[in-house]
Amino acid sequence: MHSAILSDYLLQHFDRQSSVPGNQQLYRLLRKAILTRVLPPEARLPSSRELSSELVVCRNTVLYAYQQLLAEGFVEGRSGSGTFVIDTTPSMPAREENARRKAAERAMPVAAAAPALSRRGQTLVEHAGASSCQWGAFVPGVPDVTQFPHALWSRLQAKAWRKPAPDALTYAQGGGHMPLREALAEYLKIARSVECQPEQVVVTAGIHQSIDLCLRLLSDPGDLAWVEDPGYWGTRNLLRASGLQIRPIAVDAEGMCPSEEDLRHVPRFIFVTPSHQYPLGSVMGLARRRKLLEFARQHGCWIVEDDYDSEFRYSAKPLLSLQGMDSGDRVLYLGTFSKTMFPGLRLGYLVLPHGLVEPFVTGVNELHRAGTVPTQAALAEFITQGFFASHIRRMRGLYAARLHRLQEIIAQRYGGTEVAVSGSDAGLHLVLRLPEHCDDRAIARDAAAAGIGVRPLSAYYHVSDGAPSGLLLGYGGVPDEQIGPAFETLANVLDRYLQGKTKVAKNHLGVGAC
């Protein structure tokens, strides 16, 4: 135990007003610490001079306690090394030790019932969608973090940490590091046709925090939100946790497609992924984008545009962002570096209308006590020096090749069958459509047991009963040489269901380990 920690422990129990002499108190406290293994065997005691200084007592007080412990065999002095605690646990025969252990187990109190969660907490836990499996074939939505330029990033971080200003190491204020906000505004203007000034960009800890801020600052419990169906599970869970009502809106070949009945239920929020619908992969056409923007303008709705992976398109250029088309200041634009760099970075951003910047900056400061300024400084340089664009170009080519390889393998194995591929010209995953009789959740569980991470398509629907059957296959994090063997393992699982050997009704069980 470090001397500073030991002194803290001793000071908590040392009573300077006691009638018991200080040397006796210190001896008893140290003896108890050894017997209860607060001080474990082989722990080195601080020198008498060091401990007396920490406790603000005379050195003789400490020397007395040490000498008494030495005399009773609790510690030993080692020449040139110091004073060390001796293992005083008596040895005993195995039978006696087992009996002692069983008696101790019987004496242990029965575990108390788990504390009751709030309704909001219970809802969040019951609908949890985060996977315990975040790497390997074919985990969706995961970039190849092994291909990130780690050495370059390390140099940029070292530069940011070499001599940081004091305000870089305190709580961040103002919506993020201004050079990063400037770099993002310039990048988004060029790459995504986003119309914004640097002050409109607020740095967050990712998409989830961005959505949470929108809900906390712009909604009240009971408000209505439109979400894509199927759609991202994280958005639904944040809405539930915030007490909003959810209205699932069907998705077609051009993304969210509200019906006449839907249009009669005016929402507070409209959550969309127009550039690459998640998970089906469709792109919202220009006419539908204009209708959605006009509807939001007329009814005062907020459109939350989640542009999570628009950098990775392989067959066509994406349409400009909804935000870039918005003349009514109704779009909240969300972005993240989880797909373009690596998820562990935990940095994202919000692009806001001018009137919302100040309250959102206040919200970040009050709710999350923002920081990570040195990391943001490194990221700003990564972008401004062109490294980010170069990394995107290289990864786009890498992912396109992996997608093509996976498509070839699927076609060779299942060409001419009911198995079909969709949503496969962008992003980091494709959808493998399955016959209706296949239970995609059961297949996902069996695949996880075989070491393959896929997610069932039905899990992305608001109501999974009767939902189309399919699997999301992520190819971003699968090295080229592993794609074939990994898909062979998955196909061996899948064939059992396709051949009708395993037919079970869809149910509400979990989606498996991945």
Coordinates of C-alpha atoms in Angstrom, one line a residue:
M1 CA 0.0 0.0 0.0
H2 CA 1.3 3.4 -0.9
S3 CA 2.3 5.5 2.1
A4 CA -0.1 8.3 1.2
I5 CA -3.0 5.8 1.1
L6 CA -1.9 4.2 4.3
S7 CA -1.7 7.6 6.0
D8 CA -5.2 8.4 4.8
Y9 CA -6.5 5.1 6.3
L10 CA -4.7 5.8 9.6
L11 CA -5.9 9.4 9.8
Q12 CA -9.5 8.3 9.5
H13 CA -9.2 6.3 12.8
F14 CA -6.5 8.2 14.7
D15 CA -8.1 10.1 17.5
R16 CA -6.0 13.0 18.8
Q17 CA -8.5 13.6 21.7
S18 CA -8.3 10.1 23.0
S19 CA -6.9 9.2 26.4
V20 CA -5.0 6.3 24.7
P21 CA -1.5 7.4 23.9
G22 CA -0.7 8.0 20.2
N23 CA 2.0 5.3 20.0
Q24 CA -0.5 2.7 21.3
Q25 CA -3.2 3.9 18.9
L26 CA -0.9 3.7 16.0
Y27 CA 0.3 0.2 16.9
R28 CA -3.2 -1.1 17.3
L29 CA -4.4 0.5 14.0
L30 CA -1.4 -1.1 12.1
R31 CA -1.9 -4.4 13.8
K32 CA -5.6 -4.4 12.9
A33 CA -4.8 -3.4 9.3
I34 CA -2.5 -6.4 9.0
L35 CA -4.9 -8.9 10.6
T36 CA -7.8 -7.7 8.3
R37 CA -5.4 -7.7 5.3
V38 CA -5.9 -4.0 4.7
L39 CA -2.2 -4.3 4.7
P40 CA -1.6 -7.5 2.7
P41 CA 1.4 -9.8 3.1
E42 CA 4.6 -8.4 1.6
A43 CA 3.3 -4.8 1.8
R44 CA 6.2 -2.4 2.4
L45 CA 5.6 0.0 5.3
P46 CA 6.7 3.6 4.8
S47 CA 9.8 4.8 6.6
S48 CA 9.2 6.1 10.1
R49 CA 10.3 9.6 9.0
E50 CA 7.8 9.5 6.1
L51 CA 4.9 8.2 8.1
S52 CA 5.4 10.6 11.0
S53 CA 5.4 13.5 8.5
E54 CA 2.2 12.3 6.9
L55 CA 0.4 11.8 10.2
V56 CA 2.0 14.9 11.8
V57 CA 3.2 13.0 14.9
C58 CA 6.7 12.7 16.3
R59 CA 8.9 10.1 14.8
N60 CA 9.3 8.2 18.2
T61 CA 5.5 7.5 18.0
V62 CA 6.0 5.6 14.8
L63 CA 9.2 3.9 15.9
Y64 CA 7.4 2.5 19.0
A65 CA 4.5 1.1 16.8
Y66 CA 7.0 -0.5 14.4
Q67 CA 9.2 -2.0 17.1
Q68 CA 6.1 -3.5 18.8
L69 CA 4.9 -5.0 15.5
L70 CA 8.4 -6.4 14.9
A71 CA 8.6 -7.9 18.3
E72 CA 5.2 -9.7 17.9
G73 CA 6.2 -11.0 14.4
F74 CA 3.8 -9.0 12.3
V75 CA 6.5 -7.3 10.3
E76 CA 10.2 -7.9 9.5
G77 CA 13.0 -5.6 8.6
R78 CA 15.0 -6.4 5.5
S79 CA 18.4 -4.8 5.3
G80 CA 18.6 -2.1 2.6
S81 CA 14.9 -2.6 1.6
G82 CA 12.7 -1.6 4.5
T83 CA 10.0 -3.0 6.8
F84 CA 7.5 -5.6 5.3
V85 CA 4.3 -7.2 6.5
I86 CA 4.6 -11.0 7.2
D87 CA 1.9 -13.4 6.2
T88 CA 0.4 -14.3 9.6
T89 CA -2.3 -16.6 8.3
P90 CA -2.0 -19.9 10.1
S91 CA -1.6 -22.9 7.9
M92 CA -4.2 -25.7 8.4
P93 CA -4.9 -29.1 6.9
A94 CA -7.1 -29.2 3.8
R95 CA -10.0 -30.8 5.7
E96 CA -10.0 -28.1 8.3
E97 CA -9.6 -25.4 5.7
N98 CA -12.6 -26.8 3.7
A99 CA -14.7 -26.9 6.9
R100 CA -13.8 -23.4 7.7
R101 CA -14.6 -22.2 4.2
K102 CA -18.0 -24.0 4.2
A103 CA -18.9 -22.5 7.6
A104 CA -18.1 -19.0 6.3
E105 CA -20.3 -19.6 3.3
R106 CA -23.2 -20.7 5.5
A107 CA -22.7 -17.6 7.6
M108 CA -22.9 -15.3 4.6
P109 CA -26.2 -13.3 4.5
V110 CA -28.7 -14.1 1.7
A111 CA -28.3 -11.7 -1.2
A112 CA -30.9 -8.9 -1.0
A113 CA -33.4 -8.5 -3.8
A114 CA -32.2 -6.2 -6.6
P115 CA -33.4 -2.7 -6.0
A116 CA -36.4 -1.6 -8.0
L117 CA -35.7 0.5 -11.1
S118 CA -37.8 3.4 -12.2
R119 CA -40.3 2.9 -15.0
R120 CA -37.9 4.7 -17.3
G121 CA -34.9 2.6 -16.1
Q122 CA -36.9 -0.6 -16.5
T123 CA -38.0 0.3 -20.0
L124 CA -34.4 1.1 -21.0
V125 CA -33.0 -2.2 -19.7
E126 CA -35.8 -4.2 -21.2
H127 CA -35.3 -2.8 -24.7
A128 CA -31.5 -2.7 -24.5
G129 CA -30.0 -3.1 -28.0
A130 CA -26.2 -2.6 -27.4
S131 CA -24.2 -5.7 -28.3
S132 CA -21.5 -7.3 -26.2
C133 CA -19.7 -8.2 -29.4
Q134 CA -18.1 -5.2 -31.1
W135 CA -15.4 -6.8 -33.2
G136 CA -15.0 -9.6 -35.7
A137 CA -17.0 -11.2 -38.6
F138 CA -19.7 -10.0 -39.4
V139 CA -20.4 -7.4 -36.7
P140 CA -22.3 -4.5 -38.3
G141 CA -21.3 -0.9 -38.1
V142 CA -17.7 -1.4 -37.0
P143 CA -14.9 0.1 -39.0
D144 CA -11.5 -1.6 -39.4
V145 CA -9.7 0.0 -36.5
T146 CA -6.5 -1.9 -37.3
Q147 CA -6.1 0.2 -40.4
F148 CA -6.2 3.5 -38.6
P149 CA -2.9 5.5 -38.8
H150 CA -2.1 4.9 -35.1
A151 CA 1.5 6.3 -35.3
L152 CA 0.4 9.5 -36.9
W153 CA -2.5 9.9 -34.4
S154 CA -0.1 9.3 -31.6
R155 CA 2.2 12.1 -32.8
L156 CA -0.7 14.5 -33.1
Q157 CA -1.8 13.7 -29.6
A158 CA 1.7 14.0 -28.2
K159 CA 1.9 17.4 -29.7
A160 CA -1.4 18.4 -28.1
W161 CA -0.2 17.1 -24.7
R162 CA 3.4 18.5 -24.9
K163 CA 2.5 21.9 -23.4
P164 CA -1.3 22.2 -23.0
A165 CA -2.7 25.5 -21.9
P166 CA -4.4 25.4 -18.5
D167 CA -7.9 25.9 -20.1
A168 CA -7.3 22.7 -22.1
L169 CA -7.2 20.7 -18.9
T170 CA -10.2 22.1 -17.2
Y171 CA -13.9 21.7 -18.0
A172 CA -14.4 22.7 -21.6
Q173 CA -16.7 25.6 -22.4
G174 CA -18.2 27.0 -25.5
G175 CA -19.3 23.9 -27.4
G176 CA -15.9 22.4 -28.1
H177 CA -12.4 23.4 -29.2
M178 CA -12.8 26.2 -31.7
P179 CA -10.2 25.0 -34.2
L180 CA -12.0 21.7 -34.4
R181 CA -15.4 23.4 -34.9
E182 CA -13.8 25.5 -37.6
A183 CA -12.3 22.4 -39.3
L184 CA -15.6 20.6 -39.1
A185 CA -17.6 23.5 -40.6
E186 CA -15.2 23.7 -43.5
Y187 CA -15.2 19.9 -44.1
L188 CA -19.0 19.6 -43.9
K189 CA -19.5 22.5 -46.3
I190 CA -17.3 20.8 -48.9
A191 CA -18.1 17.1 -48.3
R192 CA -21.8 17.3 -47.3
S193 CA -23.1 20.7 -48.5
V194 CA -23.9 21.6 -44.9
E195 CA -24.5 25.3 -44.5
C196 CA -23.0 26.4 -41.2
Q197 CA -20.6 28.7 -39.4
P198 CA -18.1 27.3 -36.9
E199 CA -20.1 28.6 -33.9
Q200 CA -23.1 26.4 -35.1
V201 CA -21.1 23.2 -34.5
V202 CA -21.3 21.8 -31.0
V203 CA -18.9 18.9 -30.2
T204 CA -20.4 16.0 -28.3
A205 CA -19.4 12.5 -27.2
G206 CA -21.2 10.9 -30.1
I207 CA -24.6 10.3 -31.7
H208 CA -26.3 9.1 -28.5
Q209 CA -25.3 12.2 -26.6
S210 CA -26.3 14.5 -29.5
I211 CA -29.8 12.9 -29.6
D212 CA -30.1 13.0 -25.8
L213 CA -29.3 16.8 -25.9
C214 CA -32.0 17.3 -28.5
L215 CA -34.6 15.4 -26.5
R216 CA -33.7 17.1 -23.2
L217 CA -33.7 20.7 -24.6
L218 CA -36.5 20.5 -27.2
S219 CA -39.1 18.1 -25.9
D220 CA -41.3 17.2 -23.0
P221 CA -42.5 13.8 -21.8
G222 CA -45.5 12.7 -23.9
D223 CA -44.3 14.5 -27.1
L224 CA -44.5 12.5 -30.3
A225 CA -41.6 11.4 -32.5
W226 CA -41.6 9.8 -35.9
V227 CA -38.9 7.1 -36.4
E228 CA -38.0 5.0 -39.4
D229 CA -39.4 1.5 -39.3
P230 CA -37.1 -0.4 -39.4
G231 CA -34.6 2.0 -37.8
Y232 CA -31.8 2.4 -35.4
W233 CA -32.5 0.8 -32.0
G234 CA -30.4 3.5 -30.1
T235 CA -32.8 6.2 -31.2
R236 CA -35.9 4.3 -30.1
N237 CA -34.3 3.5 -26.7
L238 CA -33.4 7.2 -26.1
L239 CA -36.9 8.2 -26.9
R240 CA -38.4 5.7 -24.6
A241 CA -36.1 6.7 -21.8
S242 CA -37.1 10.4 -22.3
G243 CA -40.8 9.5 -22.1
L244 CA -41.7 10.4 -25.7
Q245 CA -44.3 8.6 -27.7
I246 CA -43.0 6.8 -30.8
R247 CA -44.8 6.5 -34.1
P248 CA -43.0 4.1 -36.5
I249 CA -43.1 5.3 -40.1
A250 CA -42.7 2.7 -42.8
V251 CA -39.6 2.8 -45.0
D252 CA -39.6 2.1 -48.8
A253 CA -37.0 2.3 -51.5
E254 CA -36.6 6.1 -50.8
G255 CA -36.5 5.9 -47.0
M256 CA -39.2 7.2 -44.6
C257 CA -42.6 7.2 -46.3
P258 CA -45.3 8.7 -44.1
S259 CA -48.9 7.8 -45.0
E260 CA -51.9 10.1 -45.0
E261 CA -52.8 8.8 -41.5
D262 CA -49.2 9.5 -40.3
L263 CA -49.4 13.1 -41.5
R264 CA -52.4 13.7 -39.3
H265 CA -50.3 12.9 -36.2
V266 CA -47.9 15.9 -36.2
P267 CA -44.7 15.0 -34.3
R268 CA -42.3 17.1 -32.3
F269 CA -39.4 15.2 -33.9
I270 CA -38.7 13.4 -37.1
F271 CA -35.7 11.1 -36.9
V272 CA -34.3 10.2 -40.3
T273 CA -31.2 8.8 -42.0
P274 CA -31.8 10.2 -45.5
S275 CA -28.4 9.6 -47.0
H276 CA -28.1 5.9 -46.1
Q277 CA -31.2 4.6 -44.3
Y278 CA -30.3 2.4 -41.4
P279 CA -30.5 -0.5 -41.7
L280 CA -31.9 -1.1 -45.2
G281 CA -29.6 1.3 -47.0
S282 CA -32.0 3.3 -49.2
V283 CA -31.4 6.9 -50.2
M284 CA -34.1 9.5 -49.8
G285 CA -35.0 11.2 -53.2
L286 CA -35.0 14.9 -53.7
A287 CA -38.7 15.3 -54.0
R288 CA -39.4 13.4 -50.7
R289 CA -36.7 15.5 -49.0
R290 CA -38.4 18.7 -50.0
K291 CA -41.8 17.4 -48.9
L292 CA -40.4 16.5 -45.5
L293 CA -38.7 19.9 -45.1
E294 CA -41.9 21.7 -46.0
F295 CA -44.0 19.6 -43.6
A296 CA -41.5 20.4 -40.8
R297 CA -41.6 24.1 -41.6
Q298 CA -45.4 24.3 -41.7
H299 CA -45.9 22.4 -38.4
G300 CA -42.8 23.5 -36.4
C301 CA -41.3 20.0 -36.3
W302 CA -37.6 19.3 -35.7
I303 CA -35.9 17.0 -38.2
V304 CA -33.0 15.2 -36.7
E305 CA -30.7 14.1 -39.6
D306 CA -28.4 11.3 -38.6
D307 CA -25.6 11.3 -41.2
Y308 CA -23.7 8.5 -39.6
D309 CA -21.6 7.0 -42.5
S310 CA -22.3 9.1 -45.7
E311 CA -18.5 9.1 -46.4
F312 CA -18.7 5.5 -47.6
R313 CA -20.5 5.3 -50.9
Y314 CA -19.2 3.0 -53.6
S315 CA -21.5 3.3 -56.6
A316 CA -22.8 6.9 -56.7
K317 CA -22.4 10.3 -55.1
P318 CA -24.8 11.0 -52.2
L319 CA -27.4 13.7 -52.4
L320 CA -26.6 16.8 -50.4
S321 CA -27.7 16.8 -46.8
L322 CA -31.2 17.7 -45.7
Q323 CA -29.6 20.5 -43.6
G324 CA -28.1 22.0 -46.8
M325 CA -31.6 22.2 -48.3
D326 CA -33.3 23.6 -45.2
S327 CA -34.4 27.2 -45.4
G328 CA -36.5 27.1 -42.3
D329 CA -34.0 26.2 -39.6
R330 CA -35.8 23.0 -38.7
V331 CA -32.9 20.5 -39.2
L332 CA -30.6 19.3 -36.5
Y333 CA -27.6 17.7 -38.2
L334 CA -25.8 14.8 -36.4
G335 CA -22.4 13.4 -37.2
T336 CA -19.9 11.1 -35.7
F337 CA -16.3 9.9 -36.0
S338 CA -17.1 6.4 -34.9
K339 CA -17.3 5.0 -38.4
T340 CA -14.7 7.2 -40.1
M341 CA -12.0 6.8 -37.4
F342 CA -12.7 4.5 -34.5
P343 CA -15.7 4.1 -32.0
G344 CA -13.5 4.4 -28.9
L345 CA -12.7 8.1 -29.8
R346 CA -16.2 9.0 -28.6
L347 CA -16.5 12.3 -30.5
G348 CA -19.4 13.5 -32.5
Y349 CA -21.0 16.8 -33.4
L350 CA -24.3 18.7 -33.8
V351 CA -24.9 21.4 -36.4
L352 CA -27.6 23.7 -35.0
P353 CA -29.7 26.6 -36.2
H354 CA -28.2 29.9 -34.8
G355 CA -31.0 30.3 -32.3
L356 CA -30.2 27.0 -30.6
V357 CA -26.4 27.3 -30.2
E358 CA -26.4 29.1 -26.9
P359 CA -28.9 26.9 -25.1
F360 CA -27.2 23.7 -26.4
V361 CA -23.8 24.9 -25.3
T362 CA -25.2 25.6 -21.9
G363 CA -26.9 22.1 -21.9
V364 CA -23.6 20.4 -22.7
N365 CA -21.8 22.2 -19.9
E366 CA -24.6 21.6 -17.3
L367 CA -25.4 18.0 -18.1
H368 CA -22.0 16.5 -19.3
R369 CA -19.2 18.8 -18.1
A370 CA -17.5 18.6 -21.5
G371 CA -13.7 18.1 -21.8
T372 CA -11.3 16.1 -24.0
V373 CA -9.8 19.4 -25.4
P374 CA -6.3 17.9 -26.1
T375 CA -8.0 15.1 -28.1
Q376 CA -10.1 17.6 -30.0
A377 CA -7.0 19.6 -30.7
A378 CA -5.3 16.5 -32.2
L379 CA -8.5 15.8 -34.3
A380 CA -8.5 19.4 -35.6
E381 CA -5.0 19.0 -36.9
F382 CA -5.8 15.6 -38.3
I383 CA -8.6 17.2 -40.4
T384 CA -6.9 20.5 -41.4
Q385 CA -3.6 18.8 -42.5
G386 CA -5.5 16.5 -44.8
F387 CA -5.0 13.3 -43.0
F388 CA -8.7 12.7 -42.4
A389 CA -9.6 13.0 -46.1
S390 CA -6.7 10.7 -47.0
H391 CA -7.8 8.1 -44.5
I392 CA -11.4 8.3 -45.8
R393 CA -10.2 7.8 -49.4
R394 CA -8.1 4.8 -48.4
M395 CA -10.8 3.1 -46.3
R396 CA -13.4 3.7 -49.0
G397 CA -11.4 1.7 -51.4
L398 CA -10.7 -1.0 -48.8
Y399 CA -14.4 -1.4 -47.8
A400 CA -15.5 -1.4 -51.4
A401 CA -13.2 -4.3 -52.1
R402 CA -14.5 -6.2 -49.1
L403 CA -18.1 -5.5 -50.0
H404 CA -17.4 -6.8 -53.6
R405 CA -15.7 -10.0 -52.2
L406 CA -18.6 -10.7 -49.8
Q407 CA -21.2 -10.2 -52.6
E408 CA -19.3 -12.6 -54.8
I409 CA -19.2 -15.3 -52.1
I410 CA -22.9 -14.9 -51.3
A411 CA -23.8 -15.1 -55.0
Q412 CA -21.7 -18.2 -55.4
R413 CA -23.4 -19.9 -52.5
Y414 CA -27.0 -18.7 -52.7
G415 CA -27.4 -17.4 -56.3
G416 CA -30.9 -18.4 -57.6
T417 CA -32.3 -19.1 -54.2
E418 CA -34.6 -17.1 -51.9
V419 CA -31.6 -15.5 -50.2
A420 CA -31.0 -11.9 -51.6
V421 CA -28.7 -9.0 -50.8
S422 CA -29.9 -5.4 -50.4
G423 CA -28.6 -2.1 -49.2
S424 CA -25.1 -2.9 -50.5
D425 CA -23.8 0.2 -52.2
A426 CA -22.8 2.2 -49.2
G427 CA -21.8 2.0 -45.5
L428 CA -20.3 -0.9 -43.6
H429 CA -22.9 -3.6 -43.8
L430 CA -25.3 -5.3 -46.2
V431 CA -28.7 -6.9 -45.5
L432 CA -29.1 -10.6 -46.3
R433 CA -32.8 -11.2 -47.0
L434 CA -34.1 -14.6 -45.9
P435 CA -37.3 -16.6 -46.6
E436 CA -40.1 -15.8 -44.2
H437 CA -40.0 -19.2 -42.5
C438 CA -36.4 -18.5 -41.2
D439 CA -36.2 -17.2 -37.6
D440 CA -33.5 -14.6 -38.0
R441 CA -33.1 -14.2 -34.2
A442 CA -32.5 -17.9 -33.7
I443 CA -30.0 -17.8 -36.6
A444 CA -28.2 -14.9 -35.0
R445 CA -27.9 -16.8 -31.7
D446 CA -26.6 -19.9 -33.4
A447 CA -24.1 -17.9 -35.4
A448 CA -22.9 -16.2 -32.2
A449 CA -22.3 -19.6 -30.7
A450 CA -20.2 -20.5 -33.8
G451 CA -18.2 -17.3 -33.3
I452 CA -19.9 -15.1 -36.0
G453 CA -21.5 -11.8 -35.1
V454 CA -24.6 -10.9 -37.1
R455 CA -27.8 -9.0 -36.1
P456 CA -31.3 -10.1 -37.0
L457 CA -33.2 -7.6 -39.3
S458 CA -36.4 -8.2 -37.4
A459 CA -34.8 -6.6 -34.3
Y460 CA -34.8 -3.2 -36.0
Y461 CA -38.5 -3.1 -36.5
H462 CA -40.8 -1.4 -33.9
V463 CA -42.8 -4.7 -33.7
S464 CA -40.7 -7.7 -34.6
D465 CA -43.7 -10.1 -35.0
G466 CA -44.4 -10.5 -38.7
A467 CA -41.3 -8.4 -39.6
P468 CA -39.2 -9.4 -42.6
S469 CA -36.5 -12.0 -41.9
G470 CA -32.9 -11.2 -42.6
L471 CA -29.4 -10.6 -41.3
L472 CA -27.2 -7.6 -41.1
L473 CA -23.6 -8.5 -42.1
G474 CA -20.9 -6.0 -41.4
Y475 CA -17.8 -6.4 -43.6
G476 CA -15.8 -3.3 -42.5
G477 CA -13.9 -5.0 -39.8
V478 CA -13.3 -8.3 -41.6
P479 CA -9.8 -8.8 -43.2
D480 CA -10.0 -10.0 -46.9
E481 CA -8.6 -13.4 -46.1
Q482 CA -11.2 -14.0 -43.4
I483 CA -14.3 -13.1 -45.4
G484 CA -14.6 -16.5 -47.1
P485 CA -14.0 -18.8 -44.1
A486 CA -16.2 -16.6 -41.9
F487 CA -19.1 -16.7 -44.4
E488 CA -18.7 -20.5 -44.7
T489 CA -19.2 -20.8 -41.0
L490 CA -22.3 -18.6 -41.1
A491 CA -23.6 -20.5 -44.2
N492 CA -23.4 -23.8 -42.3
V493 CA -25.6 -22.3 -39.6
L494 CA -28.0 -20.7 -42.2
D495 CA -28.4 -23.8 -44.3
R496 CA -30.0 -25.7 -41.4
Y497 CA -32.8 -23.1 -41.5
L498 CA -33.0 -22.7 -45.3
Q499 CA -33.4 -26.5 -45.7
G500 CA -36.2 -26.6 -43.3
K501 CA -34.5 -28.7 -40.7
T502 CA -35.0 -26.0 -38.1
K503 CA -38.3 -24.2 -38.3
V504 CA -39.4 -22.3 -35.3
A505 CA -41.9 -19.4 -34.9
K506 CA -40.4 -16.0 -34.4
N507 CA -40.4 -14.9 -30.8
H508 CA -39.4 -12.0 -28.5
L509 CA -36.2 -13.6 -27.3
G510 CA -32.9 -11.7 -27.3
V511 CA -30.8 -11.2 -30.4
G512 CA -27.9 -13.2 -29.2
A513 CA -24.4 -12.3 -28.0
C514 CA -23.6 -10.2 -31.1

